[in-house]
C-alpha cells in the first residue's frame, strides 16, 4: 500500500490504481467528460487535471489515466488547477456553445462566456462514442479522421458501412 495526500487528507492506496478512481472513491468531485469506468482511459477532455507533487516537483496530470506509482501530494482544486479547468471549459464553450451540459458545467465553474470565436459544433471530440463502438459494441464502425482543426469522428473514408449498428452511443 502507498500513502498519498490529497488536499490534506491521507489515503492508503494500492500501487497502480488510477488516480481519478481513487479520488472519486474518497469523496473528491473531479469533473470529466471523456472518462467512463467501463472504457479505456483517454484523457482527451483534460477536465480531470490535478496537480501532483512528487519529490518537491509539481506537475499537472490528467487523473483519469494517471497510475499511482509512489507517495505523492495531490491538489484537486488549487488556484492553478482551477485556472486550467476554466480555460478548458472556455475552449469547450467556444467549440460547443449550444451543448447544454457544457453550458451548465461552465457556469458551475464560473465561466459565463468565452473570448474565443464560436464554432457552433455539437461534438467535443472526447472519444467516448469511438471507444464505446470499439470496446463495448465491438463494431469498430467509427474512428477519428483528419487532424488539428479538421479532426472529426466519422466512418472509414466517410463512407457508409454495414459495421454500424446505429447504437446511438
PDB file of C-alpha atoms in Angstrom:
ATOM      1  CA  UNK A   1       0.000   0.000   0.000  1.00  0.00           C
ATOM      2  CA  UNK A   2       1.100   3.530  -0.785  1.00  0.00           C
ATOM      3  CA  UNK A   3       0.173   6.658   1.141  1.00  0.00           C
ATOM      4  CA  UNK A   4      -0.893   9.692  -0.850  1.00  0.00           C
ATOM      5  CA  UNK A   5      -2.026  13.049   0.457  1.00  0.00           C
ATOM      6  CA  UNK A   6      -4.998  14.613  -1.310  1.00  0.00           C
ATOM      7  CA  UNK A   7      -5.914  18.163  -0.317  1.00  0.00           C
ATOM      8  CA  UNK A   8      -4.563  17.443   3.174  1.00  0.00           C
ATOM      9  CA  UNK A   9      -6.288  14.061   3.529  1.00  0.00           C
ATOM     10  CA  UNK A  10      -4.070  10.977   3.881  1.00  0.00           C
ATOM     11  CA  UNK A  11      -5.201   7.983   1.809  1.00  0.00           C
ATOM     12  CA  UNK A  12      -3.745   4.490   1.549  1.00  0.00           C
ATOM     13  CA  UNK A  13      -3.974   3.051  -1.941  1.00  0.00           C
ATOM     14  CA  UNK A  14      -2.710   0.074  -3.898  1.00  0.00           C
ATOM     15  CA  UNK A  15       0.139   0.740  -6.321  1.00  0.00           C
ATOM     16  CA  UNK A  16      -1.010   1.016  -9.940  1.00  0.00           C
ATOM     17  CA  UNK A  17      -4.536   2.277  -9.224  1.00  0.00           C
ATOM     18  CA  UNK A  18      -5.792   5.110 -11.423  1.00  0.00           C
ATOM     19  CA  UNK A  19      -5.800   8.412  -9.558  1.00  0.00           C
ATOM     20  CA  UNK A  20      -9.285   9.556 -10.649  1.00  0.00           C
ATOM     21  CA  UNK A  21     -10.906   6.369  -9.372  1.00  0.00           C
ATOM     22  CA  UNK A  22      -9.169   6.718  -6.003  1.00  0.00           C
ATOM     23  CA  UNK A  23     -10.196  10.375  -5.761  1.00  0.00           C
ATOM     24  CA  UNK A  24     -13.845   9.605  -6.510  1.00  0.00           C
ATOM     25  CA  UNK A  25     -13.890   6.666  -4.067  1.00  0.00           C
ATOM     26  CA  UNK A  26     -12.688   9.051  -1.362  1.00  0.00           C
ATOM     27  CA  UNK A  27     -15.326  11.725  -1.925  1.00  0.00           C
ATOM     28  CA  UNK A  28     -13.472  14.136  -4.200  1.00  0.00           C
ATOM     29  CA  UNK A  29     -15.530  15.540  -7.055  1.00  0.00           C
ATOM     30  CA  UNK A  30     -13.458  15.775 -10.220  1.00  0.00           C
ATOM     31  CA  UNK A  31     -15.116  16.955 -13.449  1.00  0.00           C
ATOM     32  CA  UNK A  32     -14.758  14.714 -16.504  1.00  0.00           C
ATOM     33  CA  UNK A  33     -16.279  14.372 -19.928  1.00  0.00           C
ATOM     34  CA  UNK A  34     -14.265  11.677 -21.681  1.00  0.00           C
ATOM     35  CA  UNK A  35     -13.907   9.262 -18.752  1.00  0.00           C
ATOM     36  CA  UNK A  36     -16.070   6.187 -18.295  1.00  0.00           C
ATOM     37  CA  UNK A  37     -15.218   3.394 -15.862  1.00  0.00           C
ATOM     38  CA  UNK A  38     -16.004   0.677 -18.418  1.00  0.00           C
ATOM     39  CA  UNK A  39     -13.745   2.127 -21.124  1.00  0.00           C
ATOM     40  CA  UNK A  40     -10.027   2.574 -21.565  1.00  0.00           C
ATOM     41  CA  UNK A  41      -8.730   5.909 -20.320  1.00  0.00           C
ATOM     42  CA  UNK A  42      -8.219   8.511 -22.992  1.00  0.00           C
ATOM     43  CA  UNK A  43      -7.558  11.839 -21.252  1.00  0.00           C
ATOM     44  CA  UNK A  44      -8.745  13.999 -24.130  1.00  0.00           C
ATOM     45  CA  UNK A  45     -11.021  16.467 -22.339  1.00  0.00           C
ATOM     46  CA  UNK A  46      -8.380  17.148 -19.668  1.00  0.00           C
ATOM     47  CA  UNK A  47     -11.024  18.420 -17.212  1.00  0.00           C
ATOM     48  CA  UNK A  48      -9.850  15.916 -14.623  1.00  0.00           C
ATOM     49  CA  UNK A  49      -6.489  17.704 -14.404  1.00  0.00           C
ATOM     50  CA  UNK A  50      -4.989  17.781 -10.928  1.00  0.00           C
ATOM     51  CA  UNK A  51      -1.642  18.908  -9.546  1.00  0.00           C
ATOM     52  CA  UNK A  52       0.724  16.139  -8.453  1.00  0.00           C
ATOM     53  CA  UNK A  53       3.761  16.919  -6.289  1.00  0.00           C
ATOM     54  CA  UNK A  54       6.452  14.249  -6.012  1.00  0.00           C
ATOM     55  CA  UNK A  55       9.930  14.752  -4.609  1.00  0.00           C
ATOM     56  CA  UNK A  56       9.355  18.511  -4.444  1.00  0.00           C
ATOM     57  CA  UNK A  57       8.476  18.718  -8.147  1.00  0.00           C
ATOM     58  CA  UNK A  58       4.996  19.743  -9.261  1.00  0.00           C
ATOM     59  CA  UNK A  59       3.213  18.822 -12.492  1.00  0.00           C
ATOM     60  CA  UNK A  60      -0.315  18.839 -13.852  1.00  0.00           C
ATOM     61  CA  UNK A  61      -1.710  15.491 -14.946  1.00  0.00           C
ATOM     62  CA  UNK A  62      -4.984  14.049 -16.191  1.00  0.00           C
ATOM     63  CA  UNK A  63      -6.152  11.965 -13.255  1.00  0.00           C
ATOM     64  CA  UNK A  64      -8.242   9.609 -15.425  1.00  0.00           C
ATOM     65  CA  UNK A  65      -5.139   7.916 -16.818  1.00  0.00           C
ATOM     66  CA  UNK A  66      -2.530   8.597 -14.138  1.00  0.00           C
ATOM     67  CA  UNK A  67      -1.388   5.448 -12.332  1.00  0.00           C
ATOM     68  CA  UNK A  68      -0.302   5.845  -8.721  1.00  0.00           C
ATOM     69  CA  UNK A  69       3.279   4.612  -8.508  1.00  0.00           C
ATOM     70  CA  UNK A  70       4.503   6.086  -5.252  1.00  0.00           C
ATOM     71  CA  UNK A  71       3.908   8.571  -2.469  1.00  0.00           C
ATOM     72  CA  UNK A  72       2.713  11.957  -3.647  1.00  0.00           C
ATOM     73  CA  UNK A  73       0.722  15.024  -2.766  1.00  0.00           C
ATOM     74  CA  UNK A  74      -2.325  15.753  -4.922  1.00  0.00           C
ATOM     75  CA  UNK A  75      -4.112  19.086  -5.164  1.00  0.00           C
ATOM     76  CA  UNK A  76      -7.538  18.802  -6.746  1.00  0.00           C
ATOM     77  CA  UNK A  77      -8.677  22.421  -6.560  1.00  0.00           C
ATOM     78  CA  UNK A  78      -5.627  24.668  -6.234  1.00  0.00           C
ATOM     79  CA  UNK A  79      -5.774  28.064  -7.935  1.00  0.00           C
ATOM     80  CA  UNK A  80      -3.617  26.712 -10.759  1.00  0.00           C
ATOM     81  CA  UNK A  81      -5.821  23.641 -11.283  1.00  0.00           C
ATOM     82  CA  UNK A  82      -8.960  25.768 -11.326  1.00  0.00           C
ATOM     83  CA  UNK A  83      -7.368  28.181 -13.806  1.00  0.00           C
ATOM     84  CA  UNK A  84      -6.600  25.266 -16.145  1.00  0.00           C
ATOM     85  CA  UNK A  85     -10.118  23.832 -15.869  1.00  0.00           C
ATOM     86  CA  UNK A  86     -11.711  27.207 -16.504  1.00  0.00           C
ATOM     87  CA  UNK A  87      -9.599  27.718 -19.628  1.00  0.00           C
ATOM     88  CA  UNK A  88     -10.564  24.254 -20.868  1.00  0.00           C
ATOM     89  CA  UNK A  89     -14.231  24.998 -20.275  1.00  0.00           C
ATOM     90  CA  UNK A  90     -13.898  28.306 -22.053  1.00  0.00           C
ATOM     91  CA  UNK A  91     -12.458  26.475 -25.079  1.00  0.00           C
ATOM     92  CA  UNK A  92     -15.209  23.844 -24.913  1.00  0.00           C
ATOM     93  CA  UNK A  93     -17.836  26.540 -24.640  1.00  0.00           C
ATOM     94  CA  UNK A  94     -16.407  28.193 -27.763  1.00  0.00           C
ATOM     95  CA  UNK A  95     -16.483  24.910 -29.679  1.00  0.00           C
ATOM     96  CA  UNK A  96     -19.923  23.760 -28.472  1.00  0.00           C
ATOM     97  CA  UNK A  97     -21.837  26.831 -27.243  1.00  0.00           C
ATOM     98  CA  UNK A  98     -25.240  25.160 -27.686  1.00  0.00           C
ATOM     99  CA  UNK A  99     -24.481  21.939 -25.811  1.00  0.00           C
ATOM    100  CA  UNK A 100     -26.493  22.172 -22.593  1.00  0.00           C
ATOM    101  CA  UNK A 101     -24.145  20.055 -20.474  1.00  0.00           C
ATOM    102  CA  UNK A 102     -21.128  22.181 -21.461  1.00  0.00           C
ATOM    103  CA  UNK A 103     -23.018  25.398 -20.663  1.00  0.00           C
ATOM    104  CA  UNK A 104     -24.082  24.020 -17.263  1.00  0.00           C
ATOM    105  CA  UNK A 105     -20.601  22.778 -16.383  1.00  0.00           C
ATOM    106  CA  UNK A 106     -19.018  26.056 -17.476  1.00  0.00           C
ATOM    107  CA  UNK A 107     -21.491  28.081 -15.428  1.00  0.00           C
ATOM    108  CA  UNK A 108     -20.896  25.853 -12.395  1.00  0.00           C
ATOM    109  CA  UNK A 109     -17.155  26.597 -12.698  1.00  0.00           C
ATOM    110  CA  UNK A 110     -17.784  30.343 -13.098  1.00  0.00           C
ATOM    111  CA  UNK A 111     -17.263  30.528 -16.862  1.00  0.00           C
ATOM    112  CA  UNK A 112     -20.078  32.642 -18.284  1.00  0.00           C
ATOM    113  CA  UNK A 113     -18.630  33.445 -21.712  1.00  0.00           C
ATOM    114  CA  UNK A 114     -15.672  32.723 -23.926  1.00  0.00           C
ATOM    115  CA  UNK A 115     -13.176  35.056 -25.518  1.00  0.00           C
ATOM    116  CA  UNK A 116     -12.609  32.606 -28.374  1.00  0.00           C
ATOM    117  CA  UNK A 117     -14.540  32.572 -31.669  1.00  0.00           C
ATOM    118  CA  UNK A 118     -17.672  30.430 -31.522  1.00  0.00           C
ATOM    119  CA  UNK A 119     -17.599  27.317 -33.675  1.00  0.00           C
ATOM    120  CA  UNK A 120     -21.143  26.038 -33.150  1.00  0.00           C
ATOM    121  CA  UNK A 121     -20.181  22.339 -33.077  1.00  0.00           C
ATOM    122  CA  UNK A 122     -22.036  19.606 -31.212  1.00  0.00           C
ATOM    123  CA  UNK A 123     -19.056  17.295 -30.662  1.00  0.00           C
ATOM    124  CA  UNK A 124     -16.136  17.946 -28.311  1.00  0.00           C
ATOM    125  CA  UNK A 125     -14.121  15.074 -29.803  1.00  0.00           C
ATOM    126  CA  UNK A 126     -13.899  13.427 -26.394  1.00  0.00           C
ATOM    127  CA  UNK A 127     -13.761   9.977 -27.981  1.00  0.00           C
ATOM    128  CA  UNK A 128     -16.460   8.334 -25.849  1.00  0.00           C
ATOM    129  CA  UNK A 129     -18.504   7.250 -28.852  1.00  0.00           C
ATOM    130  CA  UNK A 130     -15.437   5.859 -30.619  1.00  0.00           C
ATOM    131  CA  UNK A 131     -14.363   3.873 -27.562  1.00  0.00           C
ATOM    132  CA  UNK A 132     -17.892   2.551 -26.943  1.00  0.00           C
ATOM    133  CA  UNK A 133     -18.106   1.461 -30.586  1.00  0.00           C
ATOM    134  CA  UNK A 134     -14.752  -0.300 -30.407  1.00  0.00           C
ATOM    135  CA  UNK A 135     -14.590  -1.606 -26.841  1.00  0.00           C
ATOM    136  CA  UNK A 136     -18.198  -2.341 -25.842  1.00  0.00           C
ATOM    137  CA  UNK A 137     -20.232  -2.737 -29.025  1.00  0.00           C
ATOM    138  CA  UNK A 138     -17.281  -4.228 -30.915  1.00  0.00           C
ATOM    139  CA  UNK A 139     -18.436  -2.820 -34.252  1.00  0.00           C
ATOM    140  CA  UNK A 140     -15.321  -0.718 -34.991  1.00  0.00           C
ATOM    141  CA  UNK A 141     -17.505   1.364 -37.303  1.00  0.00           C
ATOM    142  CA  UNK A 142     -16.263   4.848 -36.384  1.00  0.00           C
ATOM    143  CA  UNK A 143     -12.994   6.486 -35.521  1.00  0.00           C
ATOM    144  CA  UNK A 144     -11.257   9.847 -35.642  1.00  0.00           C
ATOM    145  CA  UNK A 145     -10.237  11.159 -39.021  1.00  0.00           C
ATOM    146  CA  UNK A 146      -8.150  14.129 -40.095  1.00  0.00           C
ATOM    147  CA  UNK A 147      -6.040  16.199 -37.718  1.00  0.00           C
ATOM    148  CA  UNK A 148      -5.974  19.525 -35.944  1.00  0.00           C
ATOM    149  CA  UNK A 149      -8.922  21.795 -36.684  1.00  0.00           C
ATOM    150  CA  UNK A 150     -10.243  19.296 -39.247  1.00  0.00           C
ATOM    151  CA  UNK A 151     -10.395  16.392 -36.770  1.00  0.00           C
ATOM    152  CA  UNK A 152     -13.769  14.663 -36.627  1.00  0.00           C
ATOM    153  CA  UNK A 153     -15.492  11.390 -35.828  1.00  0.00           C
ATOM    154  CA  UNK A 154     -16.535   9.510 -38.928  1.00  0.00           C
ATOM    155  CA  UNK A 155     -16.732   6.153 -40.595  1.00  0.00           C
ATOM    156  CA  UNK A 156     -13.685   4.961 -42.501  1.00  0.00           C
ATOM    157  CA  UNK A 157     -13.172   7.144 -45.566  1.00  0.00           C
ATOM    158  CA  UNK A 158     -16.501   8.849 -44.679  1.00  0.00           C
ATOM    159  CA  UNK A 159     -18.324   6.026 -46.422  1.00  0.00           C
ATOM    160  CA  UNK A 160     -21.486   4.209 -45.386  1.00  0.00           C
ATOM    161  CA  UNK A 161     -20.704   0.975 -43.632  1.00  0.00           C
ATOM    162  CA  UNK A 162     -22.513  -2.177 -42.657  1.00  0.00           C
ATOM    163  CA  UNK A 163     -20.408  -2.263 -39.487  1.00  0.00           C
ATOM    164  CA  UNK A 164     -22.512   0.462 -37.844  1.00  0.00           C
ATOM    165  CA  UNK A 165     -25.489  -0.942 -35.936  1.00  0.00           C
ATOM    166  CA  UNK A 166     -26.934   2.537 -35.209  1.00  0.00           C
ATOM    167  CA  UNK A 167     -26.478   2.144 -31.472  1.00  0.00           C
ATOM    168  CA  UNK A 168     -26.577   5.940 -30.998  1.00  0.00           C
ATOM    169  CA  UNK A 169     -23.812   5.760 -28.429  1.00  0.00           C
TER     170      UNK A 169
END
